[in-house]
PDB file of C-alpha atoms in Angstrom:
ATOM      1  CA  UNK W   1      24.568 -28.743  61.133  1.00  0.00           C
ATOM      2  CA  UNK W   2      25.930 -31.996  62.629  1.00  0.00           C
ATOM      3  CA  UNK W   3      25.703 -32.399  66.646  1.00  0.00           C
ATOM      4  CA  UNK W   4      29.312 -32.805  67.784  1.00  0.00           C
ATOM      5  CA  UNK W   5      28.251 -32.765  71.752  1.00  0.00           C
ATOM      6  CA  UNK W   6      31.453 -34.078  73.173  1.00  0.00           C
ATOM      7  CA  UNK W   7      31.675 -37.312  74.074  1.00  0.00           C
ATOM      8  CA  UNK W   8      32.602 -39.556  77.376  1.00  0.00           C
ATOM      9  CA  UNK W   9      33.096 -43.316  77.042  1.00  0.00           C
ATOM     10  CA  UNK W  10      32.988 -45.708  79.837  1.00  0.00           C
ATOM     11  CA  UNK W  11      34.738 -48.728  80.824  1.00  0.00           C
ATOM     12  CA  UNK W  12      31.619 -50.727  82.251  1.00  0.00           C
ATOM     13  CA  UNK W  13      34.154 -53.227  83.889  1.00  0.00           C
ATOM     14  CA  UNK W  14      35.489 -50.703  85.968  1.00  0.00           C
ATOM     15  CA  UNK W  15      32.708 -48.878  86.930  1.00  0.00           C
ATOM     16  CA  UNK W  16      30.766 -51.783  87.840  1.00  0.00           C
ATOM     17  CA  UNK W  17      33.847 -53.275  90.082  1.00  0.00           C
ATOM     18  CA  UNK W  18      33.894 -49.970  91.947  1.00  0.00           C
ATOM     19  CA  UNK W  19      30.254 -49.693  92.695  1.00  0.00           C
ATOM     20  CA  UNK W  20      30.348 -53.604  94.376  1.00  0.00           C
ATOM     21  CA  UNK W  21      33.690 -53.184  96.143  1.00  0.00           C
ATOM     22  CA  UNK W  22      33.182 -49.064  96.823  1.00  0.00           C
ATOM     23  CA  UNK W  23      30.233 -49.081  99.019  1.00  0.00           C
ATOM     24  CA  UNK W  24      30.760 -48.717 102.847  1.00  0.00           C
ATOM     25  CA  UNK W  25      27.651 -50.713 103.434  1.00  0.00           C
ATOM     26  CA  UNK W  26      25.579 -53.397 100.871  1.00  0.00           C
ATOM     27  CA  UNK W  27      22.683 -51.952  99.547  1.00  0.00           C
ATOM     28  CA  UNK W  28      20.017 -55.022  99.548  1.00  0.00           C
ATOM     29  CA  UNK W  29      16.634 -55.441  98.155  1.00  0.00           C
ATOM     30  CA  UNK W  30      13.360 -54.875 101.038  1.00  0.00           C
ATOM     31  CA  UNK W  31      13.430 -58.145 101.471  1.00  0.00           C
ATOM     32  CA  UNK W  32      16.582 -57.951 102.641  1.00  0.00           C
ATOM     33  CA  UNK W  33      17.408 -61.215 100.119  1.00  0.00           C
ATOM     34  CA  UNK W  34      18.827 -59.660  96.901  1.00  0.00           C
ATOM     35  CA  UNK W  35      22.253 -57.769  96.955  1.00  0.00           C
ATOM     36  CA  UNK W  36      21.973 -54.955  94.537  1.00  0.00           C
ATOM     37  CA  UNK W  37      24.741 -53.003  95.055  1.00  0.00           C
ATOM     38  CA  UNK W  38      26.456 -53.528  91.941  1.00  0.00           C
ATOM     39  CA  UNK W  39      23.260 -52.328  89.964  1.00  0.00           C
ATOM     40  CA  UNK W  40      22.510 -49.266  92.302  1.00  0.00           C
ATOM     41  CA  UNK W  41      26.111 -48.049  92.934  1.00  0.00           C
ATOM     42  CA  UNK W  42      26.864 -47.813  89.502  1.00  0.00           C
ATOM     43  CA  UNK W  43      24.207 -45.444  87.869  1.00  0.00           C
ATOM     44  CA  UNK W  44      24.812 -43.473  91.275  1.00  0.00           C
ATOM     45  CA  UNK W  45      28.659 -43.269  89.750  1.00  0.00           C
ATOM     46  CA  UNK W  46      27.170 -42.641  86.586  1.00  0.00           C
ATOM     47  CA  UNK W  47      24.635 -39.877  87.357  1.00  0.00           C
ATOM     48  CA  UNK W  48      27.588 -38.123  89.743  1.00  0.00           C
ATOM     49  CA  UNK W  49      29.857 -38.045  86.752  1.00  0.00           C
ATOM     50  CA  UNK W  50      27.256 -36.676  84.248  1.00  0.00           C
ATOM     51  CA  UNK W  51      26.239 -34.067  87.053  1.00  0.00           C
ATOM     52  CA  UNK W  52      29.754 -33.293  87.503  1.00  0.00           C
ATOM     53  CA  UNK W  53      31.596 -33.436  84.692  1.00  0.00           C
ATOM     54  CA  UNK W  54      29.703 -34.464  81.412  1.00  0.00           C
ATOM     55  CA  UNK W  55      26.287 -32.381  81.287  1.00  0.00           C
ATOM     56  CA  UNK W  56      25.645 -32.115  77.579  1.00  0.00           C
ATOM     57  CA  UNK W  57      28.218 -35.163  76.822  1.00  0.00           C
ATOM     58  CA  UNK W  58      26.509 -38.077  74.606  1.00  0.00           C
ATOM     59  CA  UNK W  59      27.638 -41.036  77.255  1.00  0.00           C
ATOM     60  CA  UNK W  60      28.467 -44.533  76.019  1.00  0.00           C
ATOM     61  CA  UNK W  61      29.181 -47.687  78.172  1.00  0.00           C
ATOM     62  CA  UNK W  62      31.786 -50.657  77.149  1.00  0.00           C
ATOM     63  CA  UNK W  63      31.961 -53.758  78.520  1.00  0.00           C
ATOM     64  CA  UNK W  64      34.683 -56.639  78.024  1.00  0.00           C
ATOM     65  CA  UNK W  65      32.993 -59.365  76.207  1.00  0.00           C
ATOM     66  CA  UNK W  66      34.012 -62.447  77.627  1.00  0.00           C
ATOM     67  CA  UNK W  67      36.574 -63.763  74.876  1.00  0.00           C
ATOM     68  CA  UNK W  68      37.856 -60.234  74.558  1.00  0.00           C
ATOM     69  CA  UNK W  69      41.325 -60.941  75.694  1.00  0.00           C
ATOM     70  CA  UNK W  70      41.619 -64.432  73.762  1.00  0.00           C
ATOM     71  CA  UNK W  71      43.704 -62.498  70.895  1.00  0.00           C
ATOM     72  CA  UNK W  72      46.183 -61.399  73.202  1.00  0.00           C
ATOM     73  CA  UNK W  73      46.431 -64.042  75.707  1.00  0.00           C
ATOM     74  CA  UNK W  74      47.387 -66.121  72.283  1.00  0.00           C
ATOM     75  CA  UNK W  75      50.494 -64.059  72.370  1.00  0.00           C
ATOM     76  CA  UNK W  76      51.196 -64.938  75.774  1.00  0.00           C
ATOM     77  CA  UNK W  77      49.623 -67.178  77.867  1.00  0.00           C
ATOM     78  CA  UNK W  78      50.412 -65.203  81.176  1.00  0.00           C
ATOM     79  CA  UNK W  79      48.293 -62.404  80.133  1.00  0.00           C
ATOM     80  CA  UNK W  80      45.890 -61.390  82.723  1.00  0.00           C
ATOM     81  CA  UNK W  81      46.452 -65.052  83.974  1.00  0.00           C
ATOM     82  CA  UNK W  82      47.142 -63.855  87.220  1.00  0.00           C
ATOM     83  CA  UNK W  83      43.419 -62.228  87.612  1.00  0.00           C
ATOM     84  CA  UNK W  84      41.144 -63.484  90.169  1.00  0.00           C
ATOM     85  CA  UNK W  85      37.429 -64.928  89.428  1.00  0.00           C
ATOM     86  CA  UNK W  86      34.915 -61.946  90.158  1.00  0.00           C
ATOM     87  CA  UNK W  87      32.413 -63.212  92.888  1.00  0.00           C
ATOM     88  CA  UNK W  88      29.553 -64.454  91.561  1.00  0.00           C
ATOM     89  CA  UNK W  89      27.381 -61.645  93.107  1.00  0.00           C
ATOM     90  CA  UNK W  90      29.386 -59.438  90.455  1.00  0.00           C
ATOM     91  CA  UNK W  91      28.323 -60.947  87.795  1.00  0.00           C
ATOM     92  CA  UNK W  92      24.746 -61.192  88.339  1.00  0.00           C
ATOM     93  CA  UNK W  93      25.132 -57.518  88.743  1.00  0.00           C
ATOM     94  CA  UNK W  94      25.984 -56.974  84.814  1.00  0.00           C
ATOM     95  CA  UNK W  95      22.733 -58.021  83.321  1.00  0.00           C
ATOM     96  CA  UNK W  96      21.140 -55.567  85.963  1.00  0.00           C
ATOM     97  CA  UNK W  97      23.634 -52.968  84.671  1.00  0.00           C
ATOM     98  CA  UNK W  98      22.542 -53.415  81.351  1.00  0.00           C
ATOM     99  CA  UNK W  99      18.836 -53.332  81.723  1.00  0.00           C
ATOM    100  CA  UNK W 100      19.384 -50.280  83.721  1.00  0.00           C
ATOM    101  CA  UNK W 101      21.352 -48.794  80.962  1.00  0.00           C
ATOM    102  CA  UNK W 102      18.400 -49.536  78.518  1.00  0.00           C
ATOM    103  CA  UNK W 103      16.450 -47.670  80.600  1.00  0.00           C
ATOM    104  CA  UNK W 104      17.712 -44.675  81.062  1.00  0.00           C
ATOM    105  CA  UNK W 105      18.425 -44.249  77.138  1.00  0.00           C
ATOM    106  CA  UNK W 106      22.636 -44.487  77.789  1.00  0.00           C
ATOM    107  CA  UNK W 107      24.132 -46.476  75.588  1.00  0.00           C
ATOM    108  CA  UNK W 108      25.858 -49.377  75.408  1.00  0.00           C
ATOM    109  CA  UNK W 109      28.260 -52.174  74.043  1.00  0.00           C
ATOM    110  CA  UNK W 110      29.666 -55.719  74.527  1.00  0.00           C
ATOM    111  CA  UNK W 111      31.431 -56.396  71.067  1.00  0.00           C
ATOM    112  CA  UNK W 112      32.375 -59.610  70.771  1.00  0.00           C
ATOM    113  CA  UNK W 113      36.284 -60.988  70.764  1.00  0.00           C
ATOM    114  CA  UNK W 114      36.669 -57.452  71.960  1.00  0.00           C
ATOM    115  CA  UNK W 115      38.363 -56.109  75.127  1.00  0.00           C
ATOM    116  CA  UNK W 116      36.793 -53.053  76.232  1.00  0.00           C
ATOM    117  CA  UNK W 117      39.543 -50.773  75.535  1.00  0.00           C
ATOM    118  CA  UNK W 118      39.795 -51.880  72.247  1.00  0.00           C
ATOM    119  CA  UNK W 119      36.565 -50.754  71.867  1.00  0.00           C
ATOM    120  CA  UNK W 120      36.867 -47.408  73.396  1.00  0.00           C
ATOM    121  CA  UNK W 121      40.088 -46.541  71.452  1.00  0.00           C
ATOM    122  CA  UNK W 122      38.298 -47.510  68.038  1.00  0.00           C
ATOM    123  CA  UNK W 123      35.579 -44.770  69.495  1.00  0.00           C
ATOM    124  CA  UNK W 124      37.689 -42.271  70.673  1.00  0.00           C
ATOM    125  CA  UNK W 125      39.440 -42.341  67.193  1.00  0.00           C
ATOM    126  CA  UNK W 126      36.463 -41.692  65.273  1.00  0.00           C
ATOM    127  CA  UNK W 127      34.935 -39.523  67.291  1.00  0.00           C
ATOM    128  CA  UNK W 128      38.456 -37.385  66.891  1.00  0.00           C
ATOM    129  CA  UNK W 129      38.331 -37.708  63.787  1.00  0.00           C
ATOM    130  CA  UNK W 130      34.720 -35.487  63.823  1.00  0.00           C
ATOM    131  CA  UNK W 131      36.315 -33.037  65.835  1.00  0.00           C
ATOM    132  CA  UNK W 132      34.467 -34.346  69.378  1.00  0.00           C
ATOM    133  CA  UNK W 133      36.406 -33.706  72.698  1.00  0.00           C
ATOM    134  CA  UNK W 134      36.659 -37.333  74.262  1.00  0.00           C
ATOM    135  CA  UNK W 135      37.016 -38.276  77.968  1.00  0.00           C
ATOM    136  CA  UNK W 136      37.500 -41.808  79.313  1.00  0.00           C
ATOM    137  CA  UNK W 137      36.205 -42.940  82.755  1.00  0.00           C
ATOM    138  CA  UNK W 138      38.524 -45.444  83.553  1.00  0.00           C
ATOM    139  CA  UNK W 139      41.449 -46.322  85.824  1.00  0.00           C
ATOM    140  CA  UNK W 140      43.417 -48.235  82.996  1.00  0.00           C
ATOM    141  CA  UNK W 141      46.371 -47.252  82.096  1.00  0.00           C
ATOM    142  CA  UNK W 142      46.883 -48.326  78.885  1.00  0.00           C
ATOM    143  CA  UNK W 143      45.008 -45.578  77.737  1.00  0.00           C
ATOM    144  CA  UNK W 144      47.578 -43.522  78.547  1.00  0.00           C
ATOM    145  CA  UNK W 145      48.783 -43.946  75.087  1.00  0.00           C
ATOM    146  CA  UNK W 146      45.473 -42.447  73.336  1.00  0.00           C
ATOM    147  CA  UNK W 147      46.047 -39.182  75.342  1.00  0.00           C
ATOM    148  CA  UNK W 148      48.932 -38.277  72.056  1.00  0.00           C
ATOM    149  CA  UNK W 149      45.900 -36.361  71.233  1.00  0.00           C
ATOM    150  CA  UNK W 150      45.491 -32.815  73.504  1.00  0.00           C
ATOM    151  CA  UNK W 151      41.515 -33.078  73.186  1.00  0.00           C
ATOM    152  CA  UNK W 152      41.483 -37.001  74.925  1.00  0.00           C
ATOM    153  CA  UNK W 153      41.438 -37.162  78.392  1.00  0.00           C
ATOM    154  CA  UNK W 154      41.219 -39.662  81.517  1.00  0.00           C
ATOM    155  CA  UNK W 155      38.474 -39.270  84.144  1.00  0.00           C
ATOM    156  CA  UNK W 156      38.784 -40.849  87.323  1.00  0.00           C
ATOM    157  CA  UNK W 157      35.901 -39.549  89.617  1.00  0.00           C
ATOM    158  CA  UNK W 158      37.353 -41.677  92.434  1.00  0.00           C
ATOM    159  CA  UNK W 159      40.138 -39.150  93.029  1.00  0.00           C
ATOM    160  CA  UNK W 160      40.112 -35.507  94.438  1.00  0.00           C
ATOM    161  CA  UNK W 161      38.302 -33.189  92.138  1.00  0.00           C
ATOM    162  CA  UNK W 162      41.416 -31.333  90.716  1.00  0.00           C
ATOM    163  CA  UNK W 163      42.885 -34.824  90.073  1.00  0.00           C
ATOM    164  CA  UNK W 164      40.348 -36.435  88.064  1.00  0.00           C
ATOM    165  CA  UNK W 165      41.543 -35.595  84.398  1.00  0.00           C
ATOM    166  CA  UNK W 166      44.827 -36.942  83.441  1.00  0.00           C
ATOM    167  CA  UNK W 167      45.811 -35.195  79.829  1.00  0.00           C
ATOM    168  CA  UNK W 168      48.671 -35.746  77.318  1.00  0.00           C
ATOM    169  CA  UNK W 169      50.561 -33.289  79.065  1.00  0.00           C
ATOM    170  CA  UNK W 170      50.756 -34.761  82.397  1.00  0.00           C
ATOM    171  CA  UNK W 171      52.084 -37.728  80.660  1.00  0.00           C
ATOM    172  CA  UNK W 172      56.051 -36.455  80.279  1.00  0.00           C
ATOM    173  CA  UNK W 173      56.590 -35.130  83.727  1.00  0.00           C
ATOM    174  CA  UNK W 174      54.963 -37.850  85.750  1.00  0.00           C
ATOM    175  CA  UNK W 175      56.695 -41.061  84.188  1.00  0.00           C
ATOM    176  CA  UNK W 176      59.765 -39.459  82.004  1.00  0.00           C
ATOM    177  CA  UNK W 177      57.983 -40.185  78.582  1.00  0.00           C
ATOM    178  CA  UNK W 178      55.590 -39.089  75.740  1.00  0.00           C
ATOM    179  CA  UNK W 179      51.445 -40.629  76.011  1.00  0.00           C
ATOM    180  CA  UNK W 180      52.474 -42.075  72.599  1.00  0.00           C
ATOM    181  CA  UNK W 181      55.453 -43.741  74.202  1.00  0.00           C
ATOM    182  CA  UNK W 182      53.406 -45.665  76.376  1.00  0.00           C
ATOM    183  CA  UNK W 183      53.610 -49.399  74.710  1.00  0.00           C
ATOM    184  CA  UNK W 184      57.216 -49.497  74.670  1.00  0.00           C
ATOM    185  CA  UNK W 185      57.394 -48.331  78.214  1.00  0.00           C
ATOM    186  CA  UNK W 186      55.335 -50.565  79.808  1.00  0.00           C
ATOM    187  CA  UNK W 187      56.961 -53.099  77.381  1.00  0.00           C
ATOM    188  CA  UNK W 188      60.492 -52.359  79.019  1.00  0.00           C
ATOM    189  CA  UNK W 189      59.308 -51.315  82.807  1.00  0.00           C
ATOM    190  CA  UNK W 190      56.156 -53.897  82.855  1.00  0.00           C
ATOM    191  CA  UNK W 191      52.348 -53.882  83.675  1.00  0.00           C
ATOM    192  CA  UNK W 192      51.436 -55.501  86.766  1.00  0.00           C
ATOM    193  CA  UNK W 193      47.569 -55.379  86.122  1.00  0.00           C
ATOM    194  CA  UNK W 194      47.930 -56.919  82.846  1.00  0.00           C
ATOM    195  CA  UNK W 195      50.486 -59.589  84.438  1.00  0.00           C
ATOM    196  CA  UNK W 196      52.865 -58.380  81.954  1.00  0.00           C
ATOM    197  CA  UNK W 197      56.430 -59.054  83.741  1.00  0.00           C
ATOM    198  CA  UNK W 198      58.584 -55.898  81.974  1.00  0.00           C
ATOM    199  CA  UNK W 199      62.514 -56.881  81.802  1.00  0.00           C
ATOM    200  CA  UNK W 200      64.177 -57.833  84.873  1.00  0.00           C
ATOM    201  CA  UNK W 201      66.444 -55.129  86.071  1.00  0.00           C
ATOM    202  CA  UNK W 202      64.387 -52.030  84.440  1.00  0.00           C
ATOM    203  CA  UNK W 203      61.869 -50.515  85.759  1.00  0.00           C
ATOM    204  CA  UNK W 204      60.124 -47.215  85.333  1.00  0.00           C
ATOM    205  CA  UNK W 205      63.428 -45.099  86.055  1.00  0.00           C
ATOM    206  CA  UNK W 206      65.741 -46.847  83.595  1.00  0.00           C
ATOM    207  CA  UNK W 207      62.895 -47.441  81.142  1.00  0.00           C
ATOM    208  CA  UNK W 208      62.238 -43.293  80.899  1.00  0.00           C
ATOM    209  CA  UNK W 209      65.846 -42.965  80.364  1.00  0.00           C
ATOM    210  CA  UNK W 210      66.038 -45.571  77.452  1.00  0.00           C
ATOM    211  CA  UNK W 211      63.453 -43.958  75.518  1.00  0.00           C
ATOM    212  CA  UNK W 212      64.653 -40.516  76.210  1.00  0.00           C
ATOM    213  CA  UNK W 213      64.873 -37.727  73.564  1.00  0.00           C
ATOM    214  CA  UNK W 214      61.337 -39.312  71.738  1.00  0.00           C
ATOM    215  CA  UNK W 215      62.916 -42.898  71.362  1.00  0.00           C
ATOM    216  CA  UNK W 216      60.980 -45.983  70.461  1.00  0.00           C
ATOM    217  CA  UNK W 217      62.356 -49.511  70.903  1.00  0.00           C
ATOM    218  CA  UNK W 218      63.688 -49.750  67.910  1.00  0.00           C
ATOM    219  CA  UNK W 219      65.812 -46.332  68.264  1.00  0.00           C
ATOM    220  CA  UNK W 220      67.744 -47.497  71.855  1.00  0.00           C
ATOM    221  CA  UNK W 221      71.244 -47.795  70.996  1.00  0.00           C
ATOM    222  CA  UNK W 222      72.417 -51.194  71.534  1.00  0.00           C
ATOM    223  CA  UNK W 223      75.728 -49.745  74.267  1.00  0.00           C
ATOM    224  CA  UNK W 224      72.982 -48.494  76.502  1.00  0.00           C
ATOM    225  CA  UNK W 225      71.601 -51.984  76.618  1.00  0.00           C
ATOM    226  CA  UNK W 226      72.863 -54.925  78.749  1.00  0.00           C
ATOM    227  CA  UNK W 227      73.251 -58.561  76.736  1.00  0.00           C
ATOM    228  CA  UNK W 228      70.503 -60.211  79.390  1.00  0.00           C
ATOM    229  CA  UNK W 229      67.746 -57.074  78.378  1.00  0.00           C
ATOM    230  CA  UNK W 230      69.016 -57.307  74.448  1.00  0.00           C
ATOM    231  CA  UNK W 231      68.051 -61.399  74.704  1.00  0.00           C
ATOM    232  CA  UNK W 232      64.485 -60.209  75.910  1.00  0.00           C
ATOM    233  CA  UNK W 233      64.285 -57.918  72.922  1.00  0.00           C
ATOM    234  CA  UNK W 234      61.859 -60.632  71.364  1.00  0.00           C
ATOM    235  CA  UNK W 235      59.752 -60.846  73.874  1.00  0.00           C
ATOM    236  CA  UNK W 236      59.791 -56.643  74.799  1.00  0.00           C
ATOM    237  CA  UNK W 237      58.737 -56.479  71.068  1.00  0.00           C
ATOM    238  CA  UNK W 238      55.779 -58.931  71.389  1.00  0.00           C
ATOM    239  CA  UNK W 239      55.020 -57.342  74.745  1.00  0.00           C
ATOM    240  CA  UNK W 240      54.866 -53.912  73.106  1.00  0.00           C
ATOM    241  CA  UNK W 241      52.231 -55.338  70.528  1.00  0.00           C
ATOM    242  CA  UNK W 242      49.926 -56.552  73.417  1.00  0.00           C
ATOM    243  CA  UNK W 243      50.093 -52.973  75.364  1.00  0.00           C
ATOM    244  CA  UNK W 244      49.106 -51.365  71.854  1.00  0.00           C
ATOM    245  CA  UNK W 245      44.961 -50.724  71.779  1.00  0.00           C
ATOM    246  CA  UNK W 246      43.384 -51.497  68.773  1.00  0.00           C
ATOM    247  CA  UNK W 247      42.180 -48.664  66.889  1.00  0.00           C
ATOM    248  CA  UNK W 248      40.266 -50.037  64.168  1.00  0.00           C
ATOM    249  CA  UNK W 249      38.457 -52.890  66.034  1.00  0.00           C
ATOM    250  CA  UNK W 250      35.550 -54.247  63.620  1.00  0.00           C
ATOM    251  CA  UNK W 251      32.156 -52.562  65.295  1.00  0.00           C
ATOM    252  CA  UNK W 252      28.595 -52.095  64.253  1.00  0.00           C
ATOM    253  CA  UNK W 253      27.720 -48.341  62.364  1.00  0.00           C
ATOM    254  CA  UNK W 254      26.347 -45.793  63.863  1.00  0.00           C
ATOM    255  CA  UNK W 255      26.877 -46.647  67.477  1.00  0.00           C
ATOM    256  CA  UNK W 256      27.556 -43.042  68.669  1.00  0.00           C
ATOM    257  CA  UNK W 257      24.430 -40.096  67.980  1.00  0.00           C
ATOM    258  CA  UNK W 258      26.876 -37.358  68.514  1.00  0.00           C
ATOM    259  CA  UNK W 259      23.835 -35.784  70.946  1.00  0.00           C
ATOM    260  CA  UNK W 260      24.083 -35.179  74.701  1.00  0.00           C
ATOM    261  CA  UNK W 261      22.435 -38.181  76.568  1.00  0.00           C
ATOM    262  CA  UNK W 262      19.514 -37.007  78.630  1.00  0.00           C
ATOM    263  CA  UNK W 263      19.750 -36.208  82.694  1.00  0.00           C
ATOM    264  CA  UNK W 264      20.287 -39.488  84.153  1.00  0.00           C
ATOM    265  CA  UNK W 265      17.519 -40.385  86.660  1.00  0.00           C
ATOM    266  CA  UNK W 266      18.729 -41.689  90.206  1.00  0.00           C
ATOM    267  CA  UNK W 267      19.250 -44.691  91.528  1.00  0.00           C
ATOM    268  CA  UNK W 268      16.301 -45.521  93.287  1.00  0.00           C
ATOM    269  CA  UNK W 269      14.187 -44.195  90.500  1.00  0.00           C
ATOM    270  CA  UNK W 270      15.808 -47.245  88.102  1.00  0.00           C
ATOM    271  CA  UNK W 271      15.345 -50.002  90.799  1.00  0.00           C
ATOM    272  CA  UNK W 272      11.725 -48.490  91.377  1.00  0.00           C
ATOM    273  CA  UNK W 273      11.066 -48.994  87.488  1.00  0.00           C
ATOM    274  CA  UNK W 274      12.988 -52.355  86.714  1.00  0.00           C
ATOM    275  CA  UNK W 275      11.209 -53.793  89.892  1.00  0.00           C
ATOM    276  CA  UNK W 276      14.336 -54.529  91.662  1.00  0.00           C
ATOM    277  CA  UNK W 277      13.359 -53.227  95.369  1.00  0.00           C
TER     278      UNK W 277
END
């Protein structure tokens, strides 16, 4: 019989920018010399969730490689142009993350000219596609549009505990449209964290009502839209193609087991064995 334990994916950029930025206080070495918060405050996220919400789930971490969003950004140079440098503190943290990973048996990818949620969509997919339930930790939304499917959902442990899973059918009375609608909405209404603009004059409101009644872009009758928005259409269109995730990104075989991963060990325990007190 094949194992079909069900399966949560992780996006290891997010996870790892709320451990460094979620702690009250820093959580140093004993020297007091070594920040390790990002290390620590992540498998403490990590073990809560499995505790909480994935005991008997086969867990998989993916990171962003660091070309990942060269593909897109060649569509339009704004794209997540507007982002920041993480601190360098941040960074250090990922190889920790990794090790860590490595040693607690979970898991893990950094696929090259991949973004992570390329990645987890070309996962999710497959896994579907075995029957496996899938949940996504994450805060993105752009995998809104992956929750078309009733047995994906969205976990975000960082909100109240009947809050945490977002599900296709959430999708329609929150923001006015379908999970598989998603691209062309944000295409029309805009996504700030992807510093994707949207069309001046709609946003989320007017957006909802263009694509009523299951419309794509393609199906908005041209009264409904005003000359200025129809000379965007271009752009919407291209805009649309960046929002989509990639569901057949090139990856390695056999990256999932389809078997639960075992109980995490705490935090301490992994700085204890990787020497990093």
């Amino acid at each position: 019989m094949t194992a079909t334990a069900p399966l949560l994916l992780v996006d290891g950029h997010y996870l790892l920018h709320r451990a460094w930025y979620g702690f009250a206080a820093r959580i140093m070495s004993r020297d007091k010399t070594t920040d390790r918060t990002g290390v620590f405050g992540f498998i403490a996220l990590l073990r809560k969730a499995q505790v909480q919400h994935a005991d008997g789930f086969e867990i998989f971490v993916v990171f962003d490689s660091e070309d990942g969003s060269q593909a897109r950004a060649g569509q339009d140079s704004d794209y997540k142009a507007q982002r920041p440098a993480p601190e360098p503190g941040l960074i250090e943290s990922l190889a920790l993350v990794k090790n860590a990973l490595d040693h607690t048996g979970v898991r893990w990818i950094e696929q090259d000219g991949c973004e992570a949620d390329d990645v987890i969509a070309t996962l999710a997919t497959n896994a579907r596609a075995e029957g496996r339930a899938v949940d996504i930790m994450t805060t993105d939304k752009d995998y809104i549009q992956l929750l078309a499917d009733p047995s994906v959902r969205l976990l975000n442990t960082g909100l109240a505990m009947e809050r945490r899973y977002t599900a296709g059918e959430h999708i329609l009375p929150y923001y006015g449209v379908l999970a598989e609608q998603w691209p062309d909405f944000r295409a029309l209404a805009g996504d700030p964290a992807d510093n994707i603009p949207g069309v001046r004059g709609i946003g989320a409101k007017i957006a909802a009502r263009l694509l009523t009644d299951e419309r794509r872009l393609e199906n908005i009758p041209a009264d409904e839209l005003r000359p200025a928005w129809t000379a965007q259409w271009p752009q919407v269109l291209r805009w649309r193609e960046m929002i989509k995730l990639d569901t057949k990104a090139g990856l390695p075989d056999n990256l999932l087991t389809a078997t639960p991963s075992a109980p995490l060990p705490t935090s301490a325990h992994v700085l204890e064995a990787l020497d990093l007190w």
